[in-house]
Tab-separated table of C-alpha atoms in Angstrom:
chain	number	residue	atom	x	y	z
A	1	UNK	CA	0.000	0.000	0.000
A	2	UNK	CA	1.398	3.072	-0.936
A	3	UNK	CA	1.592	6.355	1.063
A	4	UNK	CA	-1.500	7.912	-0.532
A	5	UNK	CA	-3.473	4.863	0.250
A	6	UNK	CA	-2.495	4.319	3.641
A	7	UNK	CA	-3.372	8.611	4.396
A	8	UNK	CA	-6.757	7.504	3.239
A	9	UNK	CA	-7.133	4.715	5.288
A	10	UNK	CA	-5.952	6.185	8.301
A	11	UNK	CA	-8.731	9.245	7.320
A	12	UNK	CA	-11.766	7.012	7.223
A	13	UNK	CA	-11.023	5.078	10.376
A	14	UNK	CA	-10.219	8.185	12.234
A	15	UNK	CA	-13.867	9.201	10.964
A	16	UNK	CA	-15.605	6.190	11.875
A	17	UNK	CA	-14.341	5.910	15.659
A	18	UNK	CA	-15.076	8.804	16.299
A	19	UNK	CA	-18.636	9.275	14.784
A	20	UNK	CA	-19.903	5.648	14.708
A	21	UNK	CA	-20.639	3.411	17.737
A	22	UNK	CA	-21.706	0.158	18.739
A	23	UNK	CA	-22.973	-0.902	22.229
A	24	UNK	CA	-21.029	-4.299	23.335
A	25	UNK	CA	-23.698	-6.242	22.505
A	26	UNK	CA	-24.024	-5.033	18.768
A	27	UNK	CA	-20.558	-5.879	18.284
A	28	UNK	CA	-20.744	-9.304	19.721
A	29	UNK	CA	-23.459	-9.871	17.200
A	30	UNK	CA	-21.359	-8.596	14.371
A	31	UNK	CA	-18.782	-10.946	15.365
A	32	UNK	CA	-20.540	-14.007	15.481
A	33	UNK	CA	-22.316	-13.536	11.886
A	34	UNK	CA	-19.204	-13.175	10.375
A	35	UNK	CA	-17.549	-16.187	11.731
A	36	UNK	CA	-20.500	-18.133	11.125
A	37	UNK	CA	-20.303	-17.155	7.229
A	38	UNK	CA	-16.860	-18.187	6.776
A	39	UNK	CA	-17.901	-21.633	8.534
A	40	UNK	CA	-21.144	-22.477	6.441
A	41	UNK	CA	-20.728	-23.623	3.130
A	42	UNK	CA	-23.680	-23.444	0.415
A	43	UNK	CA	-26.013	-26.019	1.213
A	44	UNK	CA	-27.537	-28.047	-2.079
A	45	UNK	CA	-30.379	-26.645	-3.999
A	46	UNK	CA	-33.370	-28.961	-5.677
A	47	UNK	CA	-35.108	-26.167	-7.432
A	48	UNK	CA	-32.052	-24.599	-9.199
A	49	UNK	CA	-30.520	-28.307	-10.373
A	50	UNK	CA	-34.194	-28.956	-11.932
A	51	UNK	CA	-34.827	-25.399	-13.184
A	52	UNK	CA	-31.114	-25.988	-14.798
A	53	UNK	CA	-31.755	-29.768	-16.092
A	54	UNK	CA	-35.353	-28.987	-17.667
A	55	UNK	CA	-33.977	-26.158	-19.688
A	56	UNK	CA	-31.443	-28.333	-21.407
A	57	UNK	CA	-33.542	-30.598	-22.056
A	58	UNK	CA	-35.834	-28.156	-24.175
A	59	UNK	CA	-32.448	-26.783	-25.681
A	60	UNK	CA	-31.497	-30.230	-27.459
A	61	UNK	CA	-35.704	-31.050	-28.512
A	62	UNK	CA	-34.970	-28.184	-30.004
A	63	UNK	CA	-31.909	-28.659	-31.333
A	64	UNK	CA	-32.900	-31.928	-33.335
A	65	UNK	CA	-34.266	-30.725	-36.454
A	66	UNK	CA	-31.062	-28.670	-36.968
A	67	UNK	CA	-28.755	-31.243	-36.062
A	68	UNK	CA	-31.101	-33.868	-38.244
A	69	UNK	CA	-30.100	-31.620	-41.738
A	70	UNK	CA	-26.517	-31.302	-41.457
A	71	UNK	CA	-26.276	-34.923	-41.388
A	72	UNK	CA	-29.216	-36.392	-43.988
A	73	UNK	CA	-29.740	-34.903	-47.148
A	74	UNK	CA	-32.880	-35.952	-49.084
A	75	UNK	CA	-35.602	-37.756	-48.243
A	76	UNK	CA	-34.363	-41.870	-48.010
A	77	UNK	CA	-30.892	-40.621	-48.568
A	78	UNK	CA	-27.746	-39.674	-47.357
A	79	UNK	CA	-27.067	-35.858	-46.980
A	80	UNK	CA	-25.138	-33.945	-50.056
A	81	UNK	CA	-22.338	-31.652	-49.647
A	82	UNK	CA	-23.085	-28.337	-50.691
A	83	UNK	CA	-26.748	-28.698	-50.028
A	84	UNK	CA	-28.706	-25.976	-48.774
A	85	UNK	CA	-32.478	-24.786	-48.096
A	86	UNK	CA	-32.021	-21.977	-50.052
A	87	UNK	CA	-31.596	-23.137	-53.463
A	88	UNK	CA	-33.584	-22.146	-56.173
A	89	UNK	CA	-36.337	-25.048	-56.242
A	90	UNK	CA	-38.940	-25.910	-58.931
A	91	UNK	CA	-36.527	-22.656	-61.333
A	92	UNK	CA	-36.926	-23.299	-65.225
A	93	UNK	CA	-33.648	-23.654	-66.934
A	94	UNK	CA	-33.418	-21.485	-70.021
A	95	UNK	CA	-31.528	-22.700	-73.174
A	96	UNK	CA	-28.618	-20.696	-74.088
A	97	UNK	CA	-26.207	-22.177	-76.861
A	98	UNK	CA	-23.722	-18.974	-77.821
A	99	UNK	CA	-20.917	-21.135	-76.360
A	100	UNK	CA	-21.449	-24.018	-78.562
A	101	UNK	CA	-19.948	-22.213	-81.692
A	102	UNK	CA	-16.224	-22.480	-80.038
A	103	UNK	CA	-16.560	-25.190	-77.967
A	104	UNK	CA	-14.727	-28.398	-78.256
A	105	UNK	CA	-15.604	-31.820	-78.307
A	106	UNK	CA	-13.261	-33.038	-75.730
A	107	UNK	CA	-11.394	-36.354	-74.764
A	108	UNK	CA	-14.111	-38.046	-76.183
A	109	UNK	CA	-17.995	-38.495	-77.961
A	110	UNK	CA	-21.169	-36.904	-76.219
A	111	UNK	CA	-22.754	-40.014	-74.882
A	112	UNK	CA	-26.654	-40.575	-75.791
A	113	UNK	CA	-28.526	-41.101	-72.461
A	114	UNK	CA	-32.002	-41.847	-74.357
A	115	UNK	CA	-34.022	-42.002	-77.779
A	116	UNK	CA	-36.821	-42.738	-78.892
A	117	UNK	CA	-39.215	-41.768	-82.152
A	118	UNK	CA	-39.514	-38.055	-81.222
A	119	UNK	CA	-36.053	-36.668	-78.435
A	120	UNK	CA	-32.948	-37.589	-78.379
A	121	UNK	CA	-30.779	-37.111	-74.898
A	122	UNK	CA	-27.225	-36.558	-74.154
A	123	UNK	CA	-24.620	-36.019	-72.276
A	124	UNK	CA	-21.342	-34.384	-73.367
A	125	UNK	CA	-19.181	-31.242	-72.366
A	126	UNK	CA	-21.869	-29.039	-73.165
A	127	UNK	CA	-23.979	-30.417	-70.047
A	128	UNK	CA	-27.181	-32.404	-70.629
A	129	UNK	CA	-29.076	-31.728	-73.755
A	130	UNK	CA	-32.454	-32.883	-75.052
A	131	UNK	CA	-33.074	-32.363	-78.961
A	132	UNK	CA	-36.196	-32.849	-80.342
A	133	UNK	CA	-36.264	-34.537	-83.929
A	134	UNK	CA	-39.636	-33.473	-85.118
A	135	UNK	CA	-38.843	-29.788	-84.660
A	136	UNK	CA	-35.365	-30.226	-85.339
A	137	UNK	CA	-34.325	-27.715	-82.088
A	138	UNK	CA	-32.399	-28.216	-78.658
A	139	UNK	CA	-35.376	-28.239	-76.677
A	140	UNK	CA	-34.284	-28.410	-73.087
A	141	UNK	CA	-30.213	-27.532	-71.754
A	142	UNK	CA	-28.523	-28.010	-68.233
A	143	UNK	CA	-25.212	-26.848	-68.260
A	144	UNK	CA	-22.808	-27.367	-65.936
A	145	UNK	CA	-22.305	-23.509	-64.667
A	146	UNK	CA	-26.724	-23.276	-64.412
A	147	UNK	CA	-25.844	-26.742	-62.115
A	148	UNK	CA	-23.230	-25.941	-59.610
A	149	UNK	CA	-25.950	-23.429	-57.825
A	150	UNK	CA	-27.401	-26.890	-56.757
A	151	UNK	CA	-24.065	-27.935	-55.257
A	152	UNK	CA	-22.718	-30.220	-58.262
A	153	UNK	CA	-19.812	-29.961	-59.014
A	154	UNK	CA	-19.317	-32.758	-61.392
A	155	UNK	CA	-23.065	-33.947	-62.709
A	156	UNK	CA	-23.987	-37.272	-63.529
A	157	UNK	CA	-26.886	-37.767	-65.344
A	158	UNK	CA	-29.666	-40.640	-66.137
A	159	UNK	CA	-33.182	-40.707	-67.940
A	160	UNK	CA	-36.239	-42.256	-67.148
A	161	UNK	CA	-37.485	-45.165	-69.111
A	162	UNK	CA	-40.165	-43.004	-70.156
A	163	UNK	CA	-38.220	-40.518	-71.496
A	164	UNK	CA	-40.157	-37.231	-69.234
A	165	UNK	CA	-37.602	-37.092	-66.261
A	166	UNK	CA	-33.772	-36.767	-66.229
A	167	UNK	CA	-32.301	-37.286	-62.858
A	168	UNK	CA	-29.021	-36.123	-61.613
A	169	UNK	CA	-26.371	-35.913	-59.083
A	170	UNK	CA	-23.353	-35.269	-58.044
A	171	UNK	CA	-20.250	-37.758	-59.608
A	172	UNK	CA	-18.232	-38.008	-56.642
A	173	UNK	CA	-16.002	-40.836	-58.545
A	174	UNK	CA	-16.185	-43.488	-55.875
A	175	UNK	CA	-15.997	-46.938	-57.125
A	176	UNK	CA	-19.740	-47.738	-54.711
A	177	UNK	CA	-22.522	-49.118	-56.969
A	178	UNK	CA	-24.496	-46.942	-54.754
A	179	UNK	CA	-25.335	-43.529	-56.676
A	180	UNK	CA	-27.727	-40.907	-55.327
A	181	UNK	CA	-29.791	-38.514	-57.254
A	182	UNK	CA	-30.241	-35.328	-55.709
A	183	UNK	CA	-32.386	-33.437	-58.412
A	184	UNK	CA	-35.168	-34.328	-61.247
A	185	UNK	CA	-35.616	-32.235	-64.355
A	186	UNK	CA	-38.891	-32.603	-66.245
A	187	UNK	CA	-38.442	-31.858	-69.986
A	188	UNK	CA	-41.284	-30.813	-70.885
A	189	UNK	CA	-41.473	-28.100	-68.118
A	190	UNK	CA	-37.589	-27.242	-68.062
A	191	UNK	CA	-38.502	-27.181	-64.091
A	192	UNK	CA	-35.919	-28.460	-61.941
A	193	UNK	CA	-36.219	-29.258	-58.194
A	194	UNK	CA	-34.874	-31.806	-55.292
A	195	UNK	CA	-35.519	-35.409	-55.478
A	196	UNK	CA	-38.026	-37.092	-53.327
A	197	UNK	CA	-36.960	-40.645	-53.824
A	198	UNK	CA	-34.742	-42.460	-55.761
A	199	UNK	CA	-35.761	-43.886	-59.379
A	200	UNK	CA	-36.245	-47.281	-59.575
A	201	UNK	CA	-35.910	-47.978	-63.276
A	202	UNK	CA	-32.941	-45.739	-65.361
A	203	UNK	CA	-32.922	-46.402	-69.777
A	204	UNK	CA	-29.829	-47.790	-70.709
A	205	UNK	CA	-28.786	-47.581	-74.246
A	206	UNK	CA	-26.115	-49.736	-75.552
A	207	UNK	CA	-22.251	-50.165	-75.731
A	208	UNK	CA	-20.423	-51.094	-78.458
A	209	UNK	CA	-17.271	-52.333	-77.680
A	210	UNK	CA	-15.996	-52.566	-81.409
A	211	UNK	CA	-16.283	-51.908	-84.629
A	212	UNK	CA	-18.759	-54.371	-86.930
A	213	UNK	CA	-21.894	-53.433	-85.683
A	214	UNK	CA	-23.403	-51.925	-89.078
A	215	UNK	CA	-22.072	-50.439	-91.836
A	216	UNK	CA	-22.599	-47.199	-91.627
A	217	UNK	CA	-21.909	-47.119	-88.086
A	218	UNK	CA	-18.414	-48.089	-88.754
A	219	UNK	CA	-17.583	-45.198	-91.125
A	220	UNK	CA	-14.427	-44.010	-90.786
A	221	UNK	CA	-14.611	-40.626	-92.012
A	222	UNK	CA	-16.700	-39.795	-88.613
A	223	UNK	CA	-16.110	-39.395	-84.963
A	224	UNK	CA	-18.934	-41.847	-83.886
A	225	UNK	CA	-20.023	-42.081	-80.204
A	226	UNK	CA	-19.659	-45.343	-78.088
A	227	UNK	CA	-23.202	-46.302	-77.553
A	228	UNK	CA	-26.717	-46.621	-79.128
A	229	UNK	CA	-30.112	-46.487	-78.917
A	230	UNK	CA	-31.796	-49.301	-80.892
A	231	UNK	CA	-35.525	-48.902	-81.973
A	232	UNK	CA	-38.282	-51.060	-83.522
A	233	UNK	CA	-36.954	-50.393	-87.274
A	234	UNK	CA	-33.996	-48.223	-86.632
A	235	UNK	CA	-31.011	-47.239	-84.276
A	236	UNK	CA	-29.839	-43.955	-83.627
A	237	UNK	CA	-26.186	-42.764	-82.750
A	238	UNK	CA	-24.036	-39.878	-82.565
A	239	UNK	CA	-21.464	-38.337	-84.865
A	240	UNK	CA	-19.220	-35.549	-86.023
A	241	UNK	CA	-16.708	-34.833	-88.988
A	242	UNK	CA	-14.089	-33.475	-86.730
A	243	UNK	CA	-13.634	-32.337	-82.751
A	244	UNK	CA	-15.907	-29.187	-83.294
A	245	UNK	CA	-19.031	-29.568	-81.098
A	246	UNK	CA	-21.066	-27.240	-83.978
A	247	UNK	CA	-20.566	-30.426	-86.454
A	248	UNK	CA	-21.973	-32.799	-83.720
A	249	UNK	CA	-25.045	-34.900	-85.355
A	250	UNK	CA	-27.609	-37.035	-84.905
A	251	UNK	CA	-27.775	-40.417	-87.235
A	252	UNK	CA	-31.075	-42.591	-87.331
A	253	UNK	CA	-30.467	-45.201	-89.843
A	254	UNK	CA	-32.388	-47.809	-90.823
A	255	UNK	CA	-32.002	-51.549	-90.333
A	256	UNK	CA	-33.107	-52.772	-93.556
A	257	UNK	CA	-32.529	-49.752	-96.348
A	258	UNK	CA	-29.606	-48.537	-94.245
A	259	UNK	CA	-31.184	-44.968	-95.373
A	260	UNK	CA	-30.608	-42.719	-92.895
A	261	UNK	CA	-32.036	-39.146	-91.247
A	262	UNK	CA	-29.617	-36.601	-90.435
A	263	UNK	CA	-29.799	-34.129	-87.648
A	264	UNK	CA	-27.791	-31.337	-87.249
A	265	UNK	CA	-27.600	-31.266	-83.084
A	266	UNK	CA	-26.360	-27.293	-83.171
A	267	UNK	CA	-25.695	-25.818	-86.620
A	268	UNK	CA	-28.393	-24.279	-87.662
A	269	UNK	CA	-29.216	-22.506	-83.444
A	270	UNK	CA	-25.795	-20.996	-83.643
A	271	UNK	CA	-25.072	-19.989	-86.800
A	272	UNK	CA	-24.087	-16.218	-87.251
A	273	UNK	CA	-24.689	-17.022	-91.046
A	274	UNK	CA	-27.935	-18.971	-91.004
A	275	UNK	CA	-29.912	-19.466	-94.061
A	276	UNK	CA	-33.313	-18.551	-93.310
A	277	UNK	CA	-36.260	-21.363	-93.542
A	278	UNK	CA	-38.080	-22.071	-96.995
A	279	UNK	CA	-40.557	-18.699	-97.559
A	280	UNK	CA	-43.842	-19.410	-98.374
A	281	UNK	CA	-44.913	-18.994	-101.658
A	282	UNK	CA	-41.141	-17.972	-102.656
A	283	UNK	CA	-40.716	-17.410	-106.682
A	284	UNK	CA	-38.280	-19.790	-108.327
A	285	UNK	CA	-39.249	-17.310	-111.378
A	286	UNK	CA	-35.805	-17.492	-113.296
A	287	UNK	CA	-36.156	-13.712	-114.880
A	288	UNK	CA	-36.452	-12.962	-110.836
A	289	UNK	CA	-33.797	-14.789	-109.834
A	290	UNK	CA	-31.517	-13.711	-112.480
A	291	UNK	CA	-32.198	-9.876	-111.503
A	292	UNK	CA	-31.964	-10.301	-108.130
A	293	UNK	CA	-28.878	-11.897	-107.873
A	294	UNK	CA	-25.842	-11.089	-109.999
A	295	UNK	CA	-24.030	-14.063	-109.464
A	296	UNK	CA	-26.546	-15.992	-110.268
A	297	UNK	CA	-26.644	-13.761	-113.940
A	298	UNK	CA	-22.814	-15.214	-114.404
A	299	UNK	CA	-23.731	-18.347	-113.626
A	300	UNK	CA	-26.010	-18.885	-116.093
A	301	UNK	CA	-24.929	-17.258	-119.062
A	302	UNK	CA	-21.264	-18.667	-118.784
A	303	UNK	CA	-23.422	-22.744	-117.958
A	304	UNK	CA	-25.941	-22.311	-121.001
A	305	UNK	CA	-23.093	-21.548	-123.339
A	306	UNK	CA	-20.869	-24.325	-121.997
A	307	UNK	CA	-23.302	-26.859	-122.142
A	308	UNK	CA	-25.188	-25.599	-124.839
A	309	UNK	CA	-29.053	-25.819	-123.336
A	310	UNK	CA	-30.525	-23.152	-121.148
A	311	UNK	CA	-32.926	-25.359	-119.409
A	312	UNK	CA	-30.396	-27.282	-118.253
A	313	UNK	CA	-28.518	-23.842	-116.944
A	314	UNK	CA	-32.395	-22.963	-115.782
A	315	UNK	CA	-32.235	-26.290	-113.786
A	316	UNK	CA	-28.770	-25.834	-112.142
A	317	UNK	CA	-29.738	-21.719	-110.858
A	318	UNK	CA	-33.112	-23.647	-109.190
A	319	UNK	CA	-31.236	-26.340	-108.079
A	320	UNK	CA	-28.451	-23.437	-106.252
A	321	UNK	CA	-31.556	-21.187	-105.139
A	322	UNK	CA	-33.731	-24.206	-103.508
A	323	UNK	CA	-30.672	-25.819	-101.388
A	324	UNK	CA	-29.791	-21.753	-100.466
A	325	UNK	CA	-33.809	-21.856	-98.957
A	326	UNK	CA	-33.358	-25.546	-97.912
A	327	UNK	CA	-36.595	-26.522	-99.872
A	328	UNK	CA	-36.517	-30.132	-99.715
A	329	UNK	CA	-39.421	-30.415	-102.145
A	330	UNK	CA	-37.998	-28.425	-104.690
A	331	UNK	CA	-34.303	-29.784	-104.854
A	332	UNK	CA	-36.354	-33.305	-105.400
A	333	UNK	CA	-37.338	-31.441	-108.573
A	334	UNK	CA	-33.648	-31.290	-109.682
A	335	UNK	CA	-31.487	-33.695	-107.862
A	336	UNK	CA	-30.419	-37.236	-108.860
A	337	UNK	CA	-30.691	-38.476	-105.648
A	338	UNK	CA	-34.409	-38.937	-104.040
A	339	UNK	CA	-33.043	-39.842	-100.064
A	340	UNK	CA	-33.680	-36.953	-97.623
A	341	UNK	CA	-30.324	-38.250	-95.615
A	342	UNK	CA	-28.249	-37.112	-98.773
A	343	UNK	CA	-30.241	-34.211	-99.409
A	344	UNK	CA	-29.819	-32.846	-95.897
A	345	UNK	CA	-26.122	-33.046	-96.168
A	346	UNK	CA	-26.020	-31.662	-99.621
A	347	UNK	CA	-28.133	-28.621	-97.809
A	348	UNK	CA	-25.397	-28.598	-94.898
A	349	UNK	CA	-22.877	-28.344	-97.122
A	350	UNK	CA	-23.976	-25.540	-98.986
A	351	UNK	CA	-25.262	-23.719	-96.171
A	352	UNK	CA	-21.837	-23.006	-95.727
A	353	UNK	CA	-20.648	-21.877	-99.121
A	354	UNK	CA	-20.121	-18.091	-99.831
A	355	UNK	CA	-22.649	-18.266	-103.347
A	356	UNK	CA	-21.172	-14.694	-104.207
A	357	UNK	CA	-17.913	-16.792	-104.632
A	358	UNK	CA	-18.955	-20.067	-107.000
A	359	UNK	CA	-17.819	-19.635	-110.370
A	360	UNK	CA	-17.685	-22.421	-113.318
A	361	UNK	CA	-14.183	-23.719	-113.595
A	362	UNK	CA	-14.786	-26.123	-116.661
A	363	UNK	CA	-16.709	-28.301	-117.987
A	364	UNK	CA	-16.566	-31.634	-119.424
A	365	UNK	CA	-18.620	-33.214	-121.576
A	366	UNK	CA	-19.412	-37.171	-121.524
A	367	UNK	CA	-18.824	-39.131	-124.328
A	368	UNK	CA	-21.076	-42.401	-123.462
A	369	UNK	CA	-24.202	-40.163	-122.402
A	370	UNK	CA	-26.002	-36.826	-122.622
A	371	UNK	CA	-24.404	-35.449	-119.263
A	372	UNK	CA	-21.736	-32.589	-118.602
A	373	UNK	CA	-19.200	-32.822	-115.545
A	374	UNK	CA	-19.054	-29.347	-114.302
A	375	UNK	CA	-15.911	-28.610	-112.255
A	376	UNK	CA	-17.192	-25.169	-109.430
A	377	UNK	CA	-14.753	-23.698	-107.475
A	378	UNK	CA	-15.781	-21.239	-104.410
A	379	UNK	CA	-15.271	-20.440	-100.919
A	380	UNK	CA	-16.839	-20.755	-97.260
A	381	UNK	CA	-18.155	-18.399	-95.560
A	382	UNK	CA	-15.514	-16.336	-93.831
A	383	UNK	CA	-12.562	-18.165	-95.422
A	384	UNK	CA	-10.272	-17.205	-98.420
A	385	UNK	CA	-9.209	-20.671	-98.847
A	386	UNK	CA	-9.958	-21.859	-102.432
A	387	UNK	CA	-12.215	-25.079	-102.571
A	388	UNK	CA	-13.585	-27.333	-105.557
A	389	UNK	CA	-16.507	-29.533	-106.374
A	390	UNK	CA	-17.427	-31.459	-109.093
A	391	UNK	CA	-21.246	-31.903	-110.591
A	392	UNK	CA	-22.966	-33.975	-113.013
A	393	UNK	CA	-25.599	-32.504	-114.909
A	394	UNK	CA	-27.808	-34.803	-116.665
A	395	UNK	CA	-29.557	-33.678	-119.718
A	396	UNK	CA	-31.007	-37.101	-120.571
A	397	UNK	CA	-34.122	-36.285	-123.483
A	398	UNK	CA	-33.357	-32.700	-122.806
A	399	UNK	CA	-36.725	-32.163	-120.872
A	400	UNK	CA	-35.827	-34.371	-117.915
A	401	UNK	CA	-32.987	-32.709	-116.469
A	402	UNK	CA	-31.306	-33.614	-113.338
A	403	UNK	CA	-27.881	-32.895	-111.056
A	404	UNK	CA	-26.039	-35.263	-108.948
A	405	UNK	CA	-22.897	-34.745	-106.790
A	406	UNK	CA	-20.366	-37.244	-106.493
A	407	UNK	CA	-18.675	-35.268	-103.413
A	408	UNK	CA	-21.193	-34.573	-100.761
A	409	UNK	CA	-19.003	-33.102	-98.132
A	410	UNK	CA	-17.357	-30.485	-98.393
């Protein structure tokens, strides 16, 4: 205690002697309370232990519904990391394709996850995709950015033998034959939203292991993907001409024909250079034609005096103009081949050709029938490389005039 301290201690019990008193009896009575205080100790209390017991109790009750989510996920299932309440349930996913045009196939094939008559679903770096055949569209998309705000991270994806639900969840690459779905997605709403239960019967197309399965399937100048879908009459795969996801296709070919229908999956969505449907009603007037497009003008006065007939010029400017509108009923008119499959890839093809650019390199004339070989040169869309083609033009009686093409693809 320092000096200060012990002045003020001195002070107050100067003070208190000599203004405060207590008879002999009072401060007997002091005395004895405060010895019997340091004696006592605190004797056991029933109502505070139970006051204390009963409110923990009601904390844990409490407690269990919390506790109960952080360790079980959905309904008859184990609980999902990344999981939360406040997800967006029951959201429709919108279908957005402008990253298709420079996206890349990957290490390998989109896989088909279900077809039938009318959709076809995948599975490939571009998420899940459902494209409807009928329409010829990407109907329905799930990407994998739109999917981590449901805590995947890697998605794994199955359809439902009916071909309404696609069901999904999180790959966690374990080797457990045990795999939980976490979310449904109905197609034909786009609606997405937490699984109730786990489905009890997934479609599973087919494998094929090797090459031999069909002819066409086996064509080497595709990418082709590893499974199938077989139908009634038909079987349906996957293709593309090189590793560019915009050339990915859909193939249903036929058992016994082996005619096939070709979709293109993205080509015409995401084209910055898309041809425009058929018009209704469109004039394939040749005067029109002729003064509406100046190339077309060259065209045909350079063909009808190499050949010598202007019908047969007439019927190579229609046959141009109808695969520029993709009219599949008129370029029956004109081409040699009557099979939709080959038609739609003569269409692809020149969808892609710069028609400002095709001129008529030479022309040949056949010596064992009334035909010309016509030798075109022009270039693609947005590409100064130099290209050739070769086409036959049939005059036969010189009223029946057709074109066929030797090199479909480009």
């Amino acid at each position: 205690m320092n000096n200060f301290d012990k002045n003020i201690s001195d002070n107050v019990k100067s003070y208190l002697k000599e203004n405060v008193k207590f008879s002999a009896e009072e401060s007997e009575k002091i005395r004895l309370k405060i010895q019997q205080g340091s004696r006592i100790s605190r004797k056991f209390n029933p109502l505070y232990w139970t006051v204390l017991a009963s409110a923990a109790i009601i904390f844990l009750v409490l407690s269990l519904p919390f506790l109960k989510d952080s360790f079980v996920g959905p309904e008859n299932g184990p609980a999902v990391q990344g999981s939360s309440s406040d997800l967006p349930e029951g959201e429709e996913l919108a279908v957005d394709l402008s990253d298709i045009e420079q996206m890349n196939i990957g290490a390998e094939m989109p896989r088909l996850l279900y077809a039938d008559n009318n959709i076809v679903v995948m599975q490939g770096t571009f998420g899940v995709i459902v494209y409807n055949m009928k329409d010829s569209i990407v109907s329905n998309r799930i990407s994998y950015e739109q999917i981590k705000s449901y805590g995947i991270s890697m998605m794994l994806a199955s359809v439902s033998q009916d071909g309404t639900t696609i069901y999904i969840g999180n790959d966690d690459m374990s080797m457990s034959n045990e795999f939980v779905f976490t979310h449904q997605y109905n197609i034909s709403t786009r609606v997405i939203k937490k699984t109730t239960q786990q489905p009890t019967s997934l479609y599973r197309p087919k494998t094929i292991e090797a090459p031999g399965y069909h002819e066409q399937y086996d064509d080497l100048q595709y990418l082709t993907s590893h499974n199938i879908v077989e139908l009634d009459h038909s079987f349906i795969y996957l293709r593309s001409s090189d590793w560019n996801m915009k050339n990915l296709q859909i193939v249903n070919c036929q058992y016994e024909d082996g005619e096939s229908k070709v979709f293109d999956v993205f080509f015409p969505s995401i084209s910055n250079n898309e041809t425009p449907p058929p018009l209704e009603n469109h004039s394939y007037d040749l005067a029109t034609l002729l003064k509406e497009n100046s190339h077309y003008q060259d065209l045909y006065q350079t063909l009808s005096k190499a050949i010598q007939s202007e019908e047969g010029a007439k019927v190579f400017i229609h046959y141009l103009h109808a695969l520029k509108q993709q009219d599949m009923e008129e370029i029956k008119k004109y081409a040699f081949t009557r099979m939709e499959s080959e038609i739609e890839e003569l269409i692809e093809t020149y969808n892609k050709i710069d028609y400002e650019t095709i001129t008529i390199d030479k022309t040949i004339p056949s010596k064992a029938e009334p035909s010309h070989e016509v030798q075109l040169t022009y270039q693609i869309k947005g590409n100064a490389e130099i290209k050739a083609r070769t086409i036959h033009i049939h005059v036969n009686d010189g009223v029946n005039i057709d074109i066929s093409e030797p090199d479909t693809i480009l």
